[in-house]
Coordinates of C-alpha atoms in Angstrom, one line a residue:
Chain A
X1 CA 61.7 58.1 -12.0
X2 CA 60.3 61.5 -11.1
X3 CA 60.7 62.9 -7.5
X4 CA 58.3 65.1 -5.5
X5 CA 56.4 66.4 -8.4
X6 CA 53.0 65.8 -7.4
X7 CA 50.5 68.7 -5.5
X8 CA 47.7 67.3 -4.0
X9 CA 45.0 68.4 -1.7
X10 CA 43.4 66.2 0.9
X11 CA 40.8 66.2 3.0
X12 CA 41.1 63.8 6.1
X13 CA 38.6 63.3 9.1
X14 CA 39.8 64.4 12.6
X15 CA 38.7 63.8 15.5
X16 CA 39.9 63.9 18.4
X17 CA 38.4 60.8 20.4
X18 CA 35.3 58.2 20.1
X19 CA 33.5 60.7 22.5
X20 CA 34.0 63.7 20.5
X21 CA 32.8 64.7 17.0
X22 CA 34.5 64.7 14.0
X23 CA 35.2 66.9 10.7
X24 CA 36.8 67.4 7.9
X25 CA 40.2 69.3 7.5
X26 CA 42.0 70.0 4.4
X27 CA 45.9 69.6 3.9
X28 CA 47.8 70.1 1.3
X29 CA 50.0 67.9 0.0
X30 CA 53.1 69.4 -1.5
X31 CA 56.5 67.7 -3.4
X32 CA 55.2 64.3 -3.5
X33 CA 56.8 61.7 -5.1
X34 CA 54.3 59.2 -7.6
X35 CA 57.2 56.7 -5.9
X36 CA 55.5 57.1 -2.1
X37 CA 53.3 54.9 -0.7
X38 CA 50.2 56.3 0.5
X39 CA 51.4 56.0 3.9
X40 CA 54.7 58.0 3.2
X41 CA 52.9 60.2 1.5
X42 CA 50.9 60.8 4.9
X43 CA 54.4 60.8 7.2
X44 CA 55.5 63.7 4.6
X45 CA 52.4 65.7 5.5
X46 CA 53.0 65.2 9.2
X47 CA 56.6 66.3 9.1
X48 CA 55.5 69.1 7.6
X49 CA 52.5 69.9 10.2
X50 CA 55.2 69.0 12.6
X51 CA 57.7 71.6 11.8
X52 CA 55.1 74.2 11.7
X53 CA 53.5 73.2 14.9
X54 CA 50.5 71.9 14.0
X55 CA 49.0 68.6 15.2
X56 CA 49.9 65.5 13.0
X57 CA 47.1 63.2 11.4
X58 CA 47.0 60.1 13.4
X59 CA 46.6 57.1 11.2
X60 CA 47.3 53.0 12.7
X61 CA 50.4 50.9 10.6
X62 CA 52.4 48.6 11.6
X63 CA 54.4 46.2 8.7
X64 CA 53.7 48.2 5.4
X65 CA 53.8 45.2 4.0
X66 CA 50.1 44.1 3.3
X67 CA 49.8 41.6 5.9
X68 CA 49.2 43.0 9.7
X69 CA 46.1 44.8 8.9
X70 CA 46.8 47.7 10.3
X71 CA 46.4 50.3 8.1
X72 CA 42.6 51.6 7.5
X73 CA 41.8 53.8 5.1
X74 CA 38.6 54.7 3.1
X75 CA 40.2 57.0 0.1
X76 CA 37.8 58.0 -2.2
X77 CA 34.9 56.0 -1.4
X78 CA 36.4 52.7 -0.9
X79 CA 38.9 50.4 1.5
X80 CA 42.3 50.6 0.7
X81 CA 42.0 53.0 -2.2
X82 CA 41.6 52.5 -5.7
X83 CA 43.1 49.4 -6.4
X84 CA 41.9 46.1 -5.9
X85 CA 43.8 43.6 -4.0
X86 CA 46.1 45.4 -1.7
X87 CA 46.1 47.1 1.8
X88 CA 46.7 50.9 2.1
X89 CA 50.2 50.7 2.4
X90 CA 51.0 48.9 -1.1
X91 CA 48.7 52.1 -2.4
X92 CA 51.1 54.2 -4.7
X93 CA 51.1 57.7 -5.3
X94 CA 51.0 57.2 -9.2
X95 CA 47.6 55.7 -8.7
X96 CA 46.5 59.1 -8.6
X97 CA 46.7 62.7 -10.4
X98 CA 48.8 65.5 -9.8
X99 CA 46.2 68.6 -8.3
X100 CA 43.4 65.1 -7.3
X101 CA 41.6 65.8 -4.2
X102 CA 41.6 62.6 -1.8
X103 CA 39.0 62.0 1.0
X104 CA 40.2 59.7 3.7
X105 CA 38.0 58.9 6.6
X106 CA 38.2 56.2 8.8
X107 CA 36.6 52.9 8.9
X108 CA 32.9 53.9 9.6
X109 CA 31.2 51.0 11.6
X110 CA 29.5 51.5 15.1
X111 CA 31.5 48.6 15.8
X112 CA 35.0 50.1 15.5
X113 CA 34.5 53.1 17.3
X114 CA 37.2 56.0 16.0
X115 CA 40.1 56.0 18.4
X116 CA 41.6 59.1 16.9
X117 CA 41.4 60.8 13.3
X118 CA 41.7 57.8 11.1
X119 CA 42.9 55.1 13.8
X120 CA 40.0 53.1 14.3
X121 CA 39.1 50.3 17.7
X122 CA 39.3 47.0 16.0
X123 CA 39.0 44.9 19.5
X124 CA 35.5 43.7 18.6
X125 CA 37.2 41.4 16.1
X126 CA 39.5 40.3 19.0
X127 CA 36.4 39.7 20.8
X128 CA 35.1 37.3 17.7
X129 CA 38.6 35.5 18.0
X130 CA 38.6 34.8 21.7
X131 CA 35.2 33.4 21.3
X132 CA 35.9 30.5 19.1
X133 CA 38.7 31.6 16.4
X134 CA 41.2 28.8 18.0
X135 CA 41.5 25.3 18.5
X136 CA 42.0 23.4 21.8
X137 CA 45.4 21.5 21.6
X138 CA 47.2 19.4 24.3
X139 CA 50.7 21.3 24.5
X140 CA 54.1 19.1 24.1
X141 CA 56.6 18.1 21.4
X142 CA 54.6 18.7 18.0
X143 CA 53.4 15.6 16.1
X144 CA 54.7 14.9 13.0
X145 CA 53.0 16.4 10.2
X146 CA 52.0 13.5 7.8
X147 CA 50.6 11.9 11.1
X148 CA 47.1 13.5 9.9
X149 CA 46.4 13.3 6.2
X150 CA 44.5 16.3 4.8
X151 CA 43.3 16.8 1.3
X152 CA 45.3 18.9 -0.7
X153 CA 41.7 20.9 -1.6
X154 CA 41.2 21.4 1.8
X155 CA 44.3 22.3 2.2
X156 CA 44.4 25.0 -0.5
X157 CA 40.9 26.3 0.6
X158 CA 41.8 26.7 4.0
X159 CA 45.1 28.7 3.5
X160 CA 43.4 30.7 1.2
X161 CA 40.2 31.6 3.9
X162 CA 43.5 32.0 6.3
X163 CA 44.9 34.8 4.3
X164 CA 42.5 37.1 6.2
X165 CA 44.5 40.1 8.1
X166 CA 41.5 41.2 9.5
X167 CA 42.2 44.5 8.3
X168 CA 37.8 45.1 8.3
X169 CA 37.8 46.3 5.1
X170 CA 35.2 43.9 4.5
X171 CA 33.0 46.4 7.3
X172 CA 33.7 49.2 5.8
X173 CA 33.2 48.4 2.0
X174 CA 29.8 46.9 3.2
X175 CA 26.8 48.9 3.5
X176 CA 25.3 47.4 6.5
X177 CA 28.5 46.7 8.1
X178 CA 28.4 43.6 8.5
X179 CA 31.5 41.7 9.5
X180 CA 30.7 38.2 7.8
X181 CA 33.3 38.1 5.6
X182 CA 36.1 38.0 8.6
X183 CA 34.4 35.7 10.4
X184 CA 33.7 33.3 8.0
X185 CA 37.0 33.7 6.7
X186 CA 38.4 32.5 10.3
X187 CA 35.3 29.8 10.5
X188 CA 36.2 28.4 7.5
X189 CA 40.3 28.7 8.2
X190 CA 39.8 26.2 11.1
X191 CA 36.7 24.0 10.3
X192 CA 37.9 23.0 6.7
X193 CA 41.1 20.8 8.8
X194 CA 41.3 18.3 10.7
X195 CA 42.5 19.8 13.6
X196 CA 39.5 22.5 14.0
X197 CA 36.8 20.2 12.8
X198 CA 36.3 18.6 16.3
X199 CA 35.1 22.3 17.3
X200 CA 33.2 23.4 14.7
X201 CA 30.0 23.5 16.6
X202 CA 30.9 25.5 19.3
X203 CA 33.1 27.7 17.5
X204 CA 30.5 29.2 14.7
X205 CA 28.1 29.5 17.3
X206 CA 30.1 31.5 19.6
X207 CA 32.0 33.0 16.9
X208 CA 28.7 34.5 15.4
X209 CA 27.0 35.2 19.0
X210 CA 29.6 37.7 19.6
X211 CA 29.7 39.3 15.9
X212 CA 25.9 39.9 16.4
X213 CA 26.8 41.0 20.2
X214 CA 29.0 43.6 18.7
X215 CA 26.6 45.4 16.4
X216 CA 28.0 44.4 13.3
X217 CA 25.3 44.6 10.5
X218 CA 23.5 41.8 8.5
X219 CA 25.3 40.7 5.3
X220 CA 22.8 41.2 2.0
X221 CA 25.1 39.4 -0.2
X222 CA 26.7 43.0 -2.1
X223 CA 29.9 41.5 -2.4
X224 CA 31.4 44.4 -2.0
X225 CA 33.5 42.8 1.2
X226 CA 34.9 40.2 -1.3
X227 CA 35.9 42.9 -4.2
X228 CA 37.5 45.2 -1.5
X229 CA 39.1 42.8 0.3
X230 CA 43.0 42.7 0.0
X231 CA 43.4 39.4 0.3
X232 CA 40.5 38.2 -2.0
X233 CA 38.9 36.7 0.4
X234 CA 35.8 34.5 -1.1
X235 CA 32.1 34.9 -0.6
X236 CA 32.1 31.0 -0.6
X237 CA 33.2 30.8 3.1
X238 CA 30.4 33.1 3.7
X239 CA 27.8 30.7 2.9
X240 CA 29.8 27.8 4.4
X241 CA 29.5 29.8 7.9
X242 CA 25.8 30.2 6.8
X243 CA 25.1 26.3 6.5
X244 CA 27.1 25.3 9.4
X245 CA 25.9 27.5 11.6
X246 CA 22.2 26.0 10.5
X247 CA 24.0 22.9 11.0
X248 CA 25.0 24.0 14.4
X249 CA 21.8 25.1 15.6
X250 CA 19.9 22.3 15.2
X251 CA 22.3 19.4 16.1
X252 CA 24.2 20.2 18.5
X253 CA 23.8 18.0 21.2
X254 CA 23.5 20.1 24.0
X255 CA 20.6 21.6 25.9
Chain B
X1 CA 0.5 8.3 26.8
X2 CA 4.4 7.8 28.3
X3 CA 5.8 9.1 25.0
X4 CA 3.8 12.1 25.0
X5 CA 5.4 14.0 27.9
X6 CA 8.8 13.4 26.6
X7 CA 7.6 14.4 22.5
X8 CA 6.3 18.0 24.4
X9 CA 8.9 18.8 25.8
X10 CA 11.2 17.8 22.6
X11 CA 9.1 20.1 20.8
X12 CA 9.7 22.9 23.1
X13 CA 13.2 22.3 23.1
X14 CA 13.6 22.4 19.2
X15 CA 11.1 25.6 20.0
X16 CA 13.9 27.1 21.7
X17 CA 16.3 26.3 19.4
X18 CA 14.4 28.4 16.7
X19 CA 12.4 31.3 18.6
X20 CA 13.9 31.9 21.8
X21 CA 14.5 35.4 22.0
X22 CA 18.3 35.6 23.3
X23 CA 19.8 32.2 22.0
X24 CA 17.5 31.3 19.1
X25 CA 18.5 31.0 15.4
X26 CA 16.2 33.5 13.8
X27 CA 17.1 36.0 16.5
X28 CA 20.5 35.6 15.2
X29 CA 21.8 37.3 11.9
X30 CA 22.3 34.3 10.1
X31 CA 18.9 33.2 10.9
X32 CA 17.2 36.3 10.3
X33 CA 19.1 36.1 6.3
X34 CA 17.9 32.5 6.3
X35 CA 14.5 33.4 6.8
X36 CA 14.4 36.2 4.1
X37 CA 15.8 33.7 1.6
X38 CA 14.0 31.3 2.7
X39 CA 10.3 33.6 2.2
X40 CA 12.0 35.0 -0.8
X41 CA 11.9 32.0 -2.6
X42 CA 8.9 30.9 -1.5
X43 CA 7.4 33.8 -3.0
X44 CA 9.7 33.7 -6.2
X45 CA 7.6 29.8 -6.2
X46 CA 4.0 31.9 -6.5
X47 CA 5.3 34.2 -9.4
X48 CA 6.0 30.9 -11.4
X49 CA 2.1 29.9 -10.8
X50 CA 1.3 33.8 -11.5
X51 CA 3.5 34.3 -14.8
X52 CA 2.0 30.8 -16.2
X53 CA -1.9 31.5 -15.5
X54 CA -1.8 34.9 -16.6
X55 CA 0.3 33.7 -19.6
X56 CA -3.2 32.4 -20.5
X57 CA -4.3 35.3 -21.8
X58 CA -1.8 35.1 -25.2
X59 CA -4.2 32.4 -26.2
X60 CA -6.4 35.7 -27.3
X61 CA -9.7 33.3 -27.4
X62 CA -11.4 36.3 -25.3
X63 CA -10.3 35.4 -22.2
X64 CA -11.8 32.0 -21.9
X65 CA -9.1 30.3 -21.0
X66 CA -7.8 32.9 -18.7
X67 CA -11.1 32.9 -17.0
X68 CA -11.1 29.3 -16.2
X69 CA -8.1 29.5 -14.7
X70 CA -8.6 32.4 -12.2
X71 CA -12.0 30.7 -11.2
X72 CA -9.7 27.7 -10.6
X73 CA -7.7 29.9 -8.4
X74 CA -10.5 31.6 -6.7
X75 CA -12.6 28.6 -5.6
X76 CA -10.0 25.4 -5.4
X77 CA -9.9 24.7 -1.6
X78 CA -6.3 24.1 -1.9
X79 CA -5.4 26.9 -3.4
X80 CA -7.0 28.9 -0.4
X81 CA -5.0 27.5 2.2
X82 CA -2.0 28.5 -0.1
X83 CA -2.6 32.0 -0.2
X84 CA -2.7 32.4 3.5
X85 CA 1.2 31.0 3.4
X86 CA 1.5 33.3 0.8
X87 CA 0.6 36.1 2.8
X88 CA 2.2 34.9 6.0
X89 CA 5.2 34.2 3.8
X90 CA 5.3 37.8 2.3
X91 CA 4.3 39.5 5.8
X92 CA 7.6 38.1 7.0
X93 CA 9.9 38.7 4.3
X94 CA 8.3 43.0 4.6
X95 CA 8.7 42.2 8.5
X96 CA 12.3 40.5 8.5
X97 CA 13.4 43.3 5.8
X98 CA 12.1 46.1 8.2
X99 CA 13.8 44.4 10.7
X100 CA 17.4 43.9 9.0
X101 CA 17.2 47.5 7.4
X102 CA 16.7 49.1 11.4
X103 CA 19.6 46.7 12.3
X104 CA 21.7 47.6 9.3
X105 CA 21.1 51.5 9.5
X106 CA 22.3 51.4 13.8
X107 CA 25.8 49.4 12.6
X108 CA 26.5 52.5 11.0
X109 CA 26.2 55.7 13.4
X110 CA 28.3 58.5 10.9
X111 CA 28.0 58.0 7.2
X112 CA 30.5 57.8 4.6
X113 CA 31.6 61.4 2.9
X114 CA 32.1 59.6 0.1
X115 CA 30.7 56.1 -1.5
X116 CA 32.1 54.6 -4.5
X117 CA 29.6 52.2 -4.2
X118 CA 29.8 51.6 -8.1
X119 CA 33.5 50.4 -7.7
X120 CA 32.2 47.3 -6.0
X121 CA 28.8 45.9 -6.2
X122 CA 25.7 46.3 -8.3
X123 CA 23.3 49.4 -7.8
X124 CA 20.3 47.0 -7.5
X125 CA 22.4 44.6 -4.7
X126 CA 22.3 47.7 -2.8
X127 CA 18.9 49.0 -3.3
X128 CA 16.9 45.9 -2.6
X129 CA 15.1 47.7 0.3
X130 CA 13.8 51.1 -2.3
X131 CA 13.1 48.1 -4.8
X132 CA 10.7 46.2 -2.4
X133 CA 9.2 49.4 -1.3
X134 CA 8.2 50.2 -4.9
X135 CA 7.1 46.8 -4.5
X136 CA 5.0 47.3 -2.0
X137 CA 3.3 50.6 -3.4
X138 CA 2.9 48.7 -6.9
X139 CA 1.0 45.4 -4.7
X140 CA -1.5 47.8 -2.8
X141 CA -2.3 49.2 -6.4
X142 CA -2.2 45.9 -7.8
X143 CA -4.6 44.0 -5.4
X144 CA -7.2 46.7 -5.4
X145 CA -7.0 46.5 -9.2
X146 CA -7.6 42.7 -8.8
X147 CA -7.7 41.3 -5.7
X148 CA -10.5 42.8 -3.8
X149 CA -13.3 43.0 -6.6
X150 CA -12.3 39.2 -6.9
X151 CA -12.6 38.4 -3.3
X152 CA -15.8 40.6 -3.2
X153 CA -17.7 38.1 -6.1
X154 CA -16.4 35.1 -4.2
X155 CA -18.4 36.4 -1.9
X156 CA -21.3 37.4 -2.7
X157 CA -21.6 34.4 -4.7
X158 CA -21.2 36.3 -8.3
X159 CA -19.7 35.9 -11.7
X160 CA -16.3 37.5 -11.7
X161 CA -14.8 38.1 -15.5
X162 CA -11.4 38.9 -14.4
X163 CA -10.3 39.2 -18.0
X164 CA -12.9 42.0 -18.5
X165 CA -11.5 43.8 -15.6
X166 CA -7.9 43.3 -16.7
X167 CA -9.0 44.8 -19.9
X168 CA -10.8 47.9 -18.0
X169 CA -7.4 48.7 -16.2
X170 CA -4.9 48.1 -19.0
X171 CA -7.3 50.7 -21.0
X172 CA -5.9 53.6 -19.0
X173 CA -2.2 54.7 -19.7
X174 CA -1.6 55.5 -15.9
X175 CA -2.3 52.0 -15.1
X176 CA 0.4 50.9 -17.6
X177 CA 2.8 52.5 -16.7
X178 CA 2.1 52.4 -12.9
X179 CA 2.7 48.5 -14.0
X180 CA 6.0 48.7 -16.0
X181 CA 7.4 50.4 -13.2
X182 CA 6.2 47.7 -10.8
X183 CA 7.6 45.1 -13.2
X184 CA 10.7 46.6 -13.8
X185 CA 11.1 46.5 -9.5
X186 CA 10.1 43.0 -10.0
X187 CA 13.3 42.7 -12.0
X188 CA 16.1 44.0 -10.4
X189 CA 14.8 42.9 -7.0
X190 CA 14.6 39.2 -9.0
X191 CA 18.3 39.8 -10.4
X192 CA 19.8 40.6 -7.0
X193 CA 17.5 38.1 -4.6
X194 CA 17.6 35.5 -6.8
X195 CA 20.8 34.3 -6.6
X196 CA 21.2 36.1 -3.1
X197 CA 18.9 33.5 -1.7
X198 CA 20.4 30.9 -2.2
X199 CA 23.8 32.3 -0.4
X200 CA 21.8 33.3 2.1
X201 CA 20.7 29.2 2.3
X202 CA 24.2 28.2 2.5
X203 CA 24.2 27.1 -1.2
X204 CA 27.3 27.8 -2.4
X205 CA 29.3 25.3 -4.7
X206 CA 31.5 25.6 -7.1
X207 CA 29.8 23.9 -9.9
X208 CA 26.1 24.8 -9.3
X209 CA 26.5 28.0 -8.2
X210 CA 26.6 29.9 -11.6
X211 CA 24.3 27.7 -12.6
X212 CA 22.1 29.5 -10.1
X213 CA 23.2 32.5 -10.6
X214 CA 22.5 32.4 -14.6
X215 CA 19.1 30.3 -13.6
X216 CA 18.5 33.7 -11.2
X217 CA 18.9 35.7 -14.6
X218 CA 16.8 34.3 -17.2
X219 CA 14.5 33.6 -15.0
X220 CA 13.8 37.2 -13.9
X221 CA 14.2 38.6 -17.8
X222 CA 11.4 35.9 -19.1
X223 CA 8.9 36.1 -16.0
X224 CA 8.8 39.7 -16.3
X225 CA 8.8 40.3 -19.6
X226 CA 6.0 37.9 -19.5
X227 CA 4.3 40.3 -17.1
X228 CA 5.5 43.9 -18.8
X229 CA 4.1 42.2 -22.0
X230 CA 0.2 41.8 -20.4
X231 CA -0.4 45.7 -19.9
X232 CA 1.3 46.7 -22.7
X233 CA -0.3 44.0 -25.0
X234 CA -3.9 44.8 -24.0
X235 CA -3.0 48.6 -24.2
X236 CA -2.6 48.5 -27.7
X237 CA -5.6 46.2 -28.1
X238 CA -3.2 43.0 -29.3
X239 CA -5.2 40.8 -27.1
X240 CA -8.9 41.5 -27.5

C-alpha cells in the first residue's frame, strides 16, 4: 500500500452562515494517502490550515460508517461522490487521480439552508418525522413477536424502505429538490407492517403536508434520488406514497 | 327534495377535498404530479387517434381516404365536444408544468457549480420542460398550418381538401424540417412521460411495470416515426 502520495487541489464552498454569501476557495491537498477516506482526507487539510492559522473547512459527520447520515457532500457534481452506493465517508481516496481537482459544495436545497461551509440544516426532515414518521404504541412489557404475523415480503420490503439514513442525498441529486424519496422511504417503512398500517392515513397526509410546507420541490420521476442514494433506496415506495396519499385524500373519514 | 340538501353539500365537501386552496389534493405536490400524468396521458390517448387517421394517407389513393377521415373529424358532433377536453386537457398540463417548473426553480435558491447530471438520469428526464416548450412552438406552427384554415371552411360552410394543404406545406423544406424537429420533441418528451406517468399515478408493480415502461418505448419510436414519415414522404413526392 502506498502512503501520502497523492497532490490534489480542491475547491470547497465557504460560507460563513445561512445569512451570508458563499464562495469558492481553493486548498491544496498535499501527502495524501489513496488509503484515506474522503473525510480523513479533509481532517488532514484542516490540521494543516490549523497549524498555519487559517480557519478549518467545517463539514457535519458523525459514525463514518455509512449509516447516521451525517456526512453531505456534493463532489464533483454528485452526492456522496463518484461511487454508487455509499455515503461520503466510505468514499476512498483511490477513487480519484493524483493532481484531480474536486469541487465540494454543500447540499444545495432552499430547504436545508447552509449552516456553515459544507454543514448543511437538515431539521426540515425532522419536521417530516414529527408529523407522521412514528407509530402510536401503548408503552409496557413488549409483546412477543410472533404475536403478529407479517409476511416475509413485507417484511423484506419494509426493512429495505427502512434502510434510509436520511442523509438527503436524494434532494440534492434531484433537480427540483424534491424530497420524495425520504419521505416515501419512511411512509412506506411504517405502512407496509402491521403496526403502522392503523395510521397510514394520517401519517402520509401529514407527512407530505409538511414536505410541501418546507419547500421541497416536485419529484419529475429523474431517478436520480434512487441512483444516488446510498442505501439504494427504490423509486417503488415513491409511487406507493403517490397512491396512498390519493387513497388518503379521498377516503379518509374525516371532515 | 330531502336528499338534495344533503347530495350539495356532499359535493362541496368532496369539492374541498380536491380544490380547496390550503388543504386540497391538487394544491398538494402529489396532486399537482397526478394531474400532469393524468393530462399527459390523456393527451398521449389523442396522438393514437392522430397517428392512425393521418396514417391514412400511406393508402396513396390521392388523399381520399385521408379526406374522409378529417371531414369525419371536422363535422362528427362527438368529436367536437372532444376537442374542447383536448384543449382543456392540454391548457392544464402547459398550466400545471408552468406551475411545477416556478415551484421547482424556488426549492433551489444557489445552483450547483458543478452537475453530473449524466451520472444519474437521462438528459430528456431532465429536459421535459425545453422539450414541451419546443412543443409548444412546433403546435402554434402546426395549427396554423392546419388547424385554423380547417376551422375557417367549417365555417363558412366550404370544402376543405386537407390533403391538398398537407401537400402545399410538406412542399417547402422549412416546413419539414420545422416538423422533424417537432417530432423528434414528440419523442423524447414521449420516452420520458410515458412511463413517468404512470409513477406519477401510483402505478408501480413489479411485474407490469417494465411492461410499461417497454410499452412507453415502442410506442413513442412507432407513433413518431409514423409522423416524421408524413413530411418527409410527401417531400420527396412518395405519396402523391
Amino acid at each position: 500500500m502506498s502512503h501520502g502520495n497523492m497532490n490534489l487541489t480542491l475547491k470547497v464552498w465557504k460560507q460563513k452562515n445561512k445569512d451570508t454569501k458563499g464562495r469558492f476557495e481553493t486548498y491544496d491537498a498535499k501527502g495524501i494517502s489513496p488509503d484515506m477516506s474522503f473525510l480523513e482526507m479533509f481532517d488532514v487539510v484542516n490540521e494543516q490550515l490549523i497549524s498555519s492559522g487559517k480557519e478549518p473547512i467545517a463539514f457535519d459527520h458523525d459514525c463514518r460508517e455509512g449509516i447516521c447520515g451525517m456526512c453531505s457532500m456534493y463532489i464533483n457534481g454528485r452526492p456522496h461522490g463518484p461511487k454508487d452506493g455509499i455515503t461520503t465517508c466510505q468514499l476512498h481516496m483511490r477513487s480519484f487521480k493524483n493532481g484531480d481537482t474536486i469541487v465540494v459544495e454543500p447540499w444545495r436545497s432552499a430547504a436545508f439552508p447552509v449552516i456553515k461551509d459544507l454543514a448543511v440544516d437538515r431539521s426540515s426532515f425532522d419536521r417530516i418525522m414529527s408529523a407522521g414518521g412514528f407509530v402510536s404504541v401503548n408503552t409496557g412489557n413488549a409483546k412477543d413477536a410472533n404475536n403478529i404475523l407479517i409476511p416475509k415480503d413485507d417484511a423484506d420490503t419494509a426493512f429495505d424502505a427502512a434502510a434510509c439514513i436520511g442523509c438527503g442525498a436524494c434532494v440534492a441529486a434531484c433537480k427540483n429538490s424534491s424530497a420524495m424519496l425520504f419521505v416515501s422511504a419512511k411512509v412506506s417503512q411504517l405502512s407496509l407492517l402491521p403496526q403502522g398500517k392503523i395510521e397510514k392515513q394520517d401519517r402520509v397526509l401529514n407527512m407530505v403536508k409538511q414536505m410541501d410546507e418546507e419547500g421541497f420541490g416536485n419529484c419529475t420521476n429523474t431517478g436520480a434520488c434512487e441512483a444516488e442514494c446510498p442505501k439504494s433506496i427504490s423509486l417503488e415506495n415513491i409511487a406507493r406514497m403517490n397512491r396512498e396519499y390519493l387513497g388518503a385524500s379521498f377516503t379518509q373519514n374525516k371532515a | 327534495m330531502f336528499c338534495l340538501i344533503p347530495l350539495t353539500h356532499n359535493f362541496k365537501y368532496l369539492f374541498y377535498t380536491i380544490m380547496s386552496k390550503k388543504t386540497g389534493f391538487l394544491s398538494s405536490s402529489i396532486g399537482k404530479k397526478f394531474l400532469m400524468g393524468l393530462t399527459g396521458l390523456f393527451l398521449v390517448s389523442f396522438l393514437v387517434i392522430h397517428v392512425t387517421l393521418n396514417s391514412f394517407i400511406f393508402f396513396n389513393d390521392g388523399g381520399v381516404s385521408y379526406n374522409a377521415g378529417a371531414d369525419f373529424m371536422a363535422h362528427n358532433p362527438v368529436i367536437r365536444i372532444l376537442e374542447i377536453g383536448l384543449f382543456a386537457g392540454l391548457l392544464l398540463h402547459i398550466f400545471q408544468a408552468l406551475l411545477l417548473t416556478m415551484e421547482n426553480r424556488k426549492a433551489r435558491p444557489t445552483p450547483y457549480e458543478v452537475v453530473n447530471g449524466g451520472a444519474n438520469s437521462s438528459w430528456y428526464s431532465r429536459s421535459m420542460g425545453i422539450l414541451g416548450s419546443l412543443l409548444l412552438l412546433f403546435l402554434v406552427v402546426h395549427l396554423s398550418n392546419f388547424w385554423v384554415p380547417t376551422k375557417i371552411a367549417v365555417f363558412n360552410h366550404t370544402e376543405h381538401n386537407t390533403f391538398a394543404g398537407m401537400k402545399e406545406v410538406f412542399a417547402q423544406w422549412y416546413f419539414v424540417v420545422i416538423y422533424l424537429v417537432g417530432v423528434i420533441s414528440l419523442l423524447y418528451h414521449l420516452l420520458h412521460g410515458f412511463q413517468s406517468a404512470f409513477q406519477s399515478l401510483g402505478l408501480n408493480h413489479k411485474k407490469y411495470t417494465p411492461l410499461i415502461k417497454k410499452t412507453g418505448i415502442w410506442f413513442s419510436i412507432i407513433v413518431c416515426a409514423l409522423f416524421a414519415a408524413m413530411p418527409i414522404t410527401m417531400f420527396l413526392g412518395i405519396i402523391k
